[in-house]
Amino acid sequence: MNTNLLSRDKQNADEKKKRTKKMLIIIFMCLLMVILFLAYVNTLCPDPSMGNSNTPASNLDQSGSAIDGVASPKSREEILDDLEKQQLVVTDKLSSNITFPSGNSGTIGDWIVENPSSNNIIQQAKVYFEDQLIATSVPIYPNQHIEKIELLQDMQTGEYDGIAYIDYYDMETQEFISRAGYSIHITIR
């Protein structure tokens, strides 16, 4: 019976050694992970006292100047008003067909283009066929429209597909702002 007790004691001691060994390995792995994590964090957020290349020079840069006094921020309404002025919201109204009674240069054709009063830009229409300008409208201000347009070059009788570009110009400076293009049908009788 003494040999049984001795062998059990030995087994218990071996199991304790194995558990202790496992526990030491787990603790070592945890410490290693913490060290690696701290090393990684240190590369992301280096200590500024270590002379990192991102630290500012020791001399104060005296170029430029600041404005005296407290800044006066814009109100919400002023900011929204400024943003609204910068937006270009335009409504285009144009017929999809131009009809010319003949194909001779200088012929006046029927075409309607309207610049609604809600627009805050000047519009000018330009009609192209095969990359050639064939007609240009007069400037159309808000709440104005045209019903006629002049053919700028000779064309053969027939039906053609073209592109009408509406160019947008600033009301105050009359500078070009943007352009929109529309497919149109051109009839030459």
mmCIF file of C-alpha atoms in Angstrom:
data_model
loop_
_atom_site.group_PDB
_atom_site.id
_atom_site.type_symbol
_atom_site.label_atom_id
_atom_site.label_comp_id
_atom_site.label_asym_id
_atom_site.label_seq_id
_atom_site.Cartn_x
_atom_site.Cartn_y
_atom_site.Cartn_z
ATOM 1 C CA MET A 1 0.000 0.000 0.000
ATOM 2 C CA ASN A 2 2.932 2.306 0.594
ATOM 3 C CA THR A 3 4.032 1.963 -2.987
ATOM 4 C CA ASN A 4 0.596 3.063 -4.204
ATOM 5 C CA LEU A 5 0.712 6.162 -2.067
ATOM 6 C CA LEU A 6 4.198 6.970 -3.250
ATOM 7 C CA SER A 7 3.262 6.589 -6.901
ATOM 8 C CA ARG A 8 0.184 8.800 -6.424
ATOM 9 C CA ASP A 9 2.263 11.450 -4.727
ATOM 10 C CA LYS A 10 4.721 11.289 -7.595
ATOM 11 C CA GLN A 11 1.891 11.597 -10.150
ATOM 12 C CA ASN A 12 0.466 14.593 -8.273
ATOM 13 C CA ALA A 13 3.899 16.209 -8.193
ATOM 14 C CA ASP A 14 4.372 15.599 -11.937
ATOM 15 C CA GLU A 15 0.932 17.108 -12.664
ATOM 16 C CA LYS A 16 1.791 20.145 -10.522
ATOM 17 C CA LYS A 17 5.041 20.587 -12.442
ATOM 18 C CA LYS A 18 3.166 20.355 -15.758
ATOM 19 C CA ARG A 19 0.543 22.884 -14.602
ATOM 20 C CA THR A 20 3.263 25.197 -13.320
ATOM 21 C CA LYS A 21 5.134 24.856 -16.608
ATOM 22 C CA LYS A 22 1.942 25.623 -18.599
ATOM 23 C CA MET A 23 1.223 28.601 -16.378
ATOM 24 C CA LEU A 24 4.759 29.958 -16.872
ATOM 25 C CA ILE A 25 4.419 29.579 -20.661
ATOM 26 C CA ILE A 26 1.074 31.445 -20.614
ATOM 27 C CA ILE A 27 2.538 34.234 -18.457
ATOM 28 C CA PHE A 28 5.570 34.468 -20.760
ATOM 29 C CA MET A 29 3.322 34.681 -23.855
ATOM 30 C CA CYS A 30 1.199 37.410 -22.221
ATOM 31 C CA LEU A 31 4.319 39.425 -21.332
ATOM 32 C CA LEU A 32 5.634 39.018 -24.882
ATOM 33 C CA MET A 33 2.317 40.257 -26.316
ATOM 34 C CA VAL A 34 2.336 43.286 -23.994
ATOM 35 C CA ILE A 35 5.922 44.134 -24.986
ATOM 36 C CA LEU A 36 5.113 43.812 -28.698
ATOM 37 C CA PHE A 37 1.986 45.948 -28.268
ATOM 38 C CA LEU A 38 3.923 48.678 -26.449
ATOM 39 C CA ALA A 39 6.620 48.629 -29.136
ATOM 40 C CA TYR A 40 3.931 49.017 -31.840
ATOM 41 C CA VAL A 41 2.218 51.885 -29.990
ATOM 42 C CA ASN A 42 5.592 53.604 -29.565
ATOM 43 C CA THR A 43 6.139 53.564 -33.345
ATOM 44 C CA LEU A 44 2.727 55.183 -33.860
ATOM 45 C CA CYS A 45 3.120 57.811 -31.135
ATOM 46 C CA PRO A 46 6.821 58.483 -30.613
ATOM 47 C CA ASP A 47 8.028 60.473 -27.634
ATOM 48 C CA PRO A 48 8.495 64.100 -28.811
ATOM 49 C CA SER A 49 11.438 64.578 -26.446
ATOM 50 C CA MET A 50 13.452 61.988 -28.398
ATOM 51 C CA GLY A 51 14.237 64.378 -31.280
ATOM 52 C CA ASN A 52 11.806 62.920 -33.819
ATOM 53 C CA SER A 53 11.990 64.405 -37.341
ATOM 54 C CA ASN A 54 8.370 65.585 -36.917
ATOM 55 C CA THR A 55 9.272 67.923 -34.078
ATOM 56 C CA PRO A 56 9.495 71.622 -34.958
ATOM 57 C CA ALA A 57 12.821 73.388 -35.343
ATOM 58 C CA SER A 58 14.228 75.067 -32.273
ATOM 59 C CA ASN A 59 13.921 78.542 -33.857
ATOM 60 C CA LEU A 60 10.559 80.318 -34.073
ATOM 61 C CA ASP A 61 9.499 81.089 -37.639
ATOM 62 C CA GLN A 62 8.781 84.845 -37.737
ATOM 63 C CA SER A 63 7.486 85.034 -41.331
ATOM 64 C CA GLY A 64 3.931 86.259 -41.909
ATOM 65 C CA SER A 65 1.677 88.019 -39.462
ATOM 66 C CA ALA A 66 -1.431 87.343 -37.429
ATOM 67 C CA ILE A 67 -4.463 89.596 -37.160
ATOM 68 C CA ASP A 68 -4.971 91.537 -33.926
ATOM 69 C CA GLY A 69 -8.153 91.031 -31.946
ATOM 70 C CA VAL A 70 -10.702 88.288 -31.514
ATOM 71 C CA ALA A 71 -11.992 86.413 -34.575
ATOM 72 C CA SER A 72 -15.618 87.123 -35.428
ATOM 73 C CA PRO A 73 -17.169 83.902 -36.686
ATOM 74 C CA LYS A 74 -19.967 83.984 -39.248
ATOM 75 C CA SER A 75 -23.455 83.131 -38.119
ATOM 76 C CA ARG A 76 -25.137 79.978 -39.361
ATOM 77 C CA GLU A 77 -27.356 82.075 -41.644
ATOM 78 C CA GLU A 78 -24.344 83.870 -43.165
ATOM 79 C CA ILE A 79 -22.593 80.562 -43.826
ATOM 80 C CA LEU A 80 -25.712 79.075 -45.443
ATOM 81 C CA ASP A 81 -26.176 82.234 -47.529
ATOM 82 C CA ASP A 82 -22.547 82.025 -48.760
ATOM 83 C CA LEU A 83 -22.969 78.349 -49.656
ATOM 84 C CA GLU A 84 -26.207 79.060 -51.498
ATOM 85 C CA LYS A 85 -24.498 81.760 -53.570
ATOM 86 C CA GLN A 86 -21.761 79.283 -54.557
ATOM 87 C CA GLN A 87 -24.219 76.648 -55.730
ATOM 88 C CA LEU A 88 -25.285 76.602 -59.350
ATOM 89 C CA VAL A 89 -28.837 75.317 -59.553
ATOM 90 C CA VAL A 90 -30.189 75.891 -63.025
ATOM 91 C CA THR A 91 -33.361 74.936 -64.835
ATOM 92 C CA ASP A 92 -33.005 74.524 -68.596
ATOM 93 C CA LYS A 93 -36.004 74.715 -70.898
ATOM 94 C CA LEU A 94 -35.385 74.067 -74.565
ATOM 95 C CA SER A 95 -37.255 72.367 -77.358
ATOM 96 C CA SER A 96 -35.739 69.166 -78.693
ATOM 97 C CA ASN A 97 -36.149 70.089 -82.380
ATOM 98 C CA ILE A 98 -34.854 72.969 -84.514
ATOM 99 C CA THR A 99 -36.476 73.513 -87.895
ATOM 100 C CA PHE A 100 -34.890 75.609 -90.654
ATOM 101 C CA PRO A 101 -36.940 76.389 -93.801
ATOM 102 C CA SER A 102 -33.761 76.057 -95.920
ATOM 103 C CA GLY A 103 -30.139 75.030 -95.497
ATOM 104 C CA ASN A 104 -28.668 78.374 -96.552
ATOM 105 C CA SER A 105 -26.381 80.198 -94.140
ATOM 106 C CA GLY A 106 -28.286 83.085 -92.534
ATOM 107 C CA THR A 107 -31.635 81.234 -92.560
ATOM 108 C CA ILE A 108 -33.700 81.831 -89.411
ATOM 109 C CA GLY A 109 -35.038 78.651 -87.815
ATOM 110 C CA ASP A 110 -37.646 77.934 -85.159
ATOM 111 C CA TRP A 111 -36.318 76.884 -81.775
ATOM 112 C CA ILE A 112 -37.413 77.777 -78.253
ATOM 113 C CA VAL A 113 -34.980 78.206 -75.380
ATOM 114 C CA GLU A 114 -36.152 79.739 -72.101
ATOM 115 C CA ASN A 115 -34.167 80.990 -69.126
ATOM 116 C CA PRO A 116 -36.662 80.801 -66.242
ATOM 117 C CA SER A 117 -36.823 83.638 -63.714
ATOM 118 C CA SER A 118 -35.683 81.215 -60.985
ATOM 119 C CA ASN A 119 -32.214 81.025 -62.602
ATOM 120 C CA ASN A 120 -29.536 83.462 -61.464
ATOM 121 C CA ILE A 121 -27.316 83.100 -64.545
ATOM 122 C CA ILE A 122 -27.167 84.210 -68.179
ATOM 123 C CA GLN A 123 -27.624 81.430 -70.742
ATOM 124 C CA GLN A 124 -26.367 81.213 -74.311
ATOM 125 C CA ALA A 125 -27.212 78.268 -76.561
ATOM 126 C CA LYS A 126 -24.793 76.835 -79.121
ATOM 127 C CA VAL A 127 -25.826 74.140 -81.592
ATOM 128 C CA TYR A 128 -23.312 71.690 -83.028
ATOM 129 C CA PHE A 129 -23.553 69.136 -85.826
ATOM 130 C CA GLU A 130 -20.581 66.770 -86.269
ATOM 131 C CA ASP A 131 -18.370 68.976 -84.045
ATOM 132 C CA GLN A 132 -19.120 72.093 -86.114
ATOM 133 C CA LEU A 133 -20.911 75.103 -84.655
ATOM 134 C CA ILE A 134 -24.016 75.699 -86.803
ATOM 135 C CA ALA A 135 -26.027 78.151 -84.650
ATOM 136 C CA THR A 136 -25.580 80.450 -81.641
ATOM 137 C CA SER A 137 -28.291 82.247 -79.693
ATOM 138 C CA VAL A 138 -28.125 85.708 -78.229
ATOM 139 C CA PRO A 139 -27.517 85.900 -74.461
ATOM 140 C CA ILE A 140 -30.710 84.942 -72.624
ATOM 141 C CA TYR A 141 -31.190 86.560 -69.218
ATOM 142 C CA PRO A 142 -33.481 85.193 -66.484
ATOM 143 C CA ASN A 143 -37.173 85.527 -67.416
ATOM 144 C CA GLN A 144 -36.296 85.768 -71.144
ATOM 145 C CA HIS A 145 -36.576 83.316 -74.024
ATOM 146 C CA ILE A 146 -35.810 82.999 -77.737
ATOM 147 C CA GLU A 147 -38.025 81.552 -80.471
ATOM 148 C CA LYS A 148 -35.658 81.914 -83.452
ATOM 149 C CA ILE A 149 -32.028 81.098 -84.200
ATOM 150 C CA GLU A 150 -29.819 81.769 -87.233
ATOM 151 C CA LEU A 151 -28.089 79.030 -89.231
ATOM 152 C CA LEU A 152 -24.388 79.964 -89.413
ATOM 153 C CA GLN A 153 -23.330 77.683 -92.301
ATOM 154 C CA ASP A 154 -24.851 75.971 -95.313
ATOM 155 C CA MET A 155 -26.402 72.537 -94.737
ATOM 156 C CA GLN A 156 -28.114 70.028 -97.022
ATOM 157 C CA THR A 157 -31.839 69.339 -96.752
ATOM 158 C CA GLY A 158 -32.470 66.484 -94.313
ATOM 159 C CA GLU A 159 -32.850 65.293 -90.738
ATOM 160 C CA TYR A 160 -29.856 65.427 -88.410
ATOM 161 C CA ASP A 161 -28.997 64.651 -84.807
ATOM 162 C CA GLY A 162 -27.029 67.388 -83.081
ATOM 163 C CA ILE A 163 -26.025 68.674 -79.672
ATOM 164 C CA ALA A 164 -27.217 71.881 -78.067
ATOM 165 C CA TYR A 165 -24.922 73.243 -75.402
ATOM 166 C CA ILE A 166 -26.273 75.728 -72.896
ATOM 167 C CA ASP A 167 -23.413 77.847 -71.595
ATOM 168 C CA TYR A 168 -23.890 79.527 -68.209
ATOM 169 C CA TYR A 169 -22.407 82.941 -67.394
ATOM 170 C CA ASP A 170 -22.228 84.874 -64.127
ATOM 171 C CA MET A 171 -24.825 87.664 -63.888
ATOM 172 C CA GLU A 172 -22.365 90.215 -62.464
ATOM 173 C CA THR A 173 -19.039 89.427 -64.127
ATOM 174 C CA GLN A 174 -20.437 87.738 -67.262
ATOM 175 C CA GLU A 175 -17.670 85.143 -66.947
ATOM 176 C CA PHE A 176 -18.223 81.565 -68.134
ATOM 177 C CA ILE A 177 -19.289 79.240 -65.294
ATOM 178 C CA SER A 178 -20.304 75.908 -66.780
ATOM 179 C CA ARG A 179 -22.012 74.084 -69.654
ATOM 180 C CA ALA A 180 -24.746 71.470 -70.154
ATOM 181 C CA GLY A 181 -25.321 69.469 -73.330
ATOM 182 C CA TYR A 182 -28.560 68.121 -74.819
ATOM 183 C CA SER A 183 -29.239 65.897 -77.813
ATOM 184 C CA ILE A 184 -31.513 67.629 -80.317
ATOM 185 C CA HIS A 185 -33.023 66.921 -83.724
ATOM 186 C CA ILE A 186 -32.284 69.320 -86.589
ATOM 187 C CA THR A 187 -34.630 69.537 -89.572
ATOM 188 C CA ILE A 188 -33.505 71.317 -92.754
ATOM 189 C CA ARG A 189 -36.322 71.654 -95.332
#
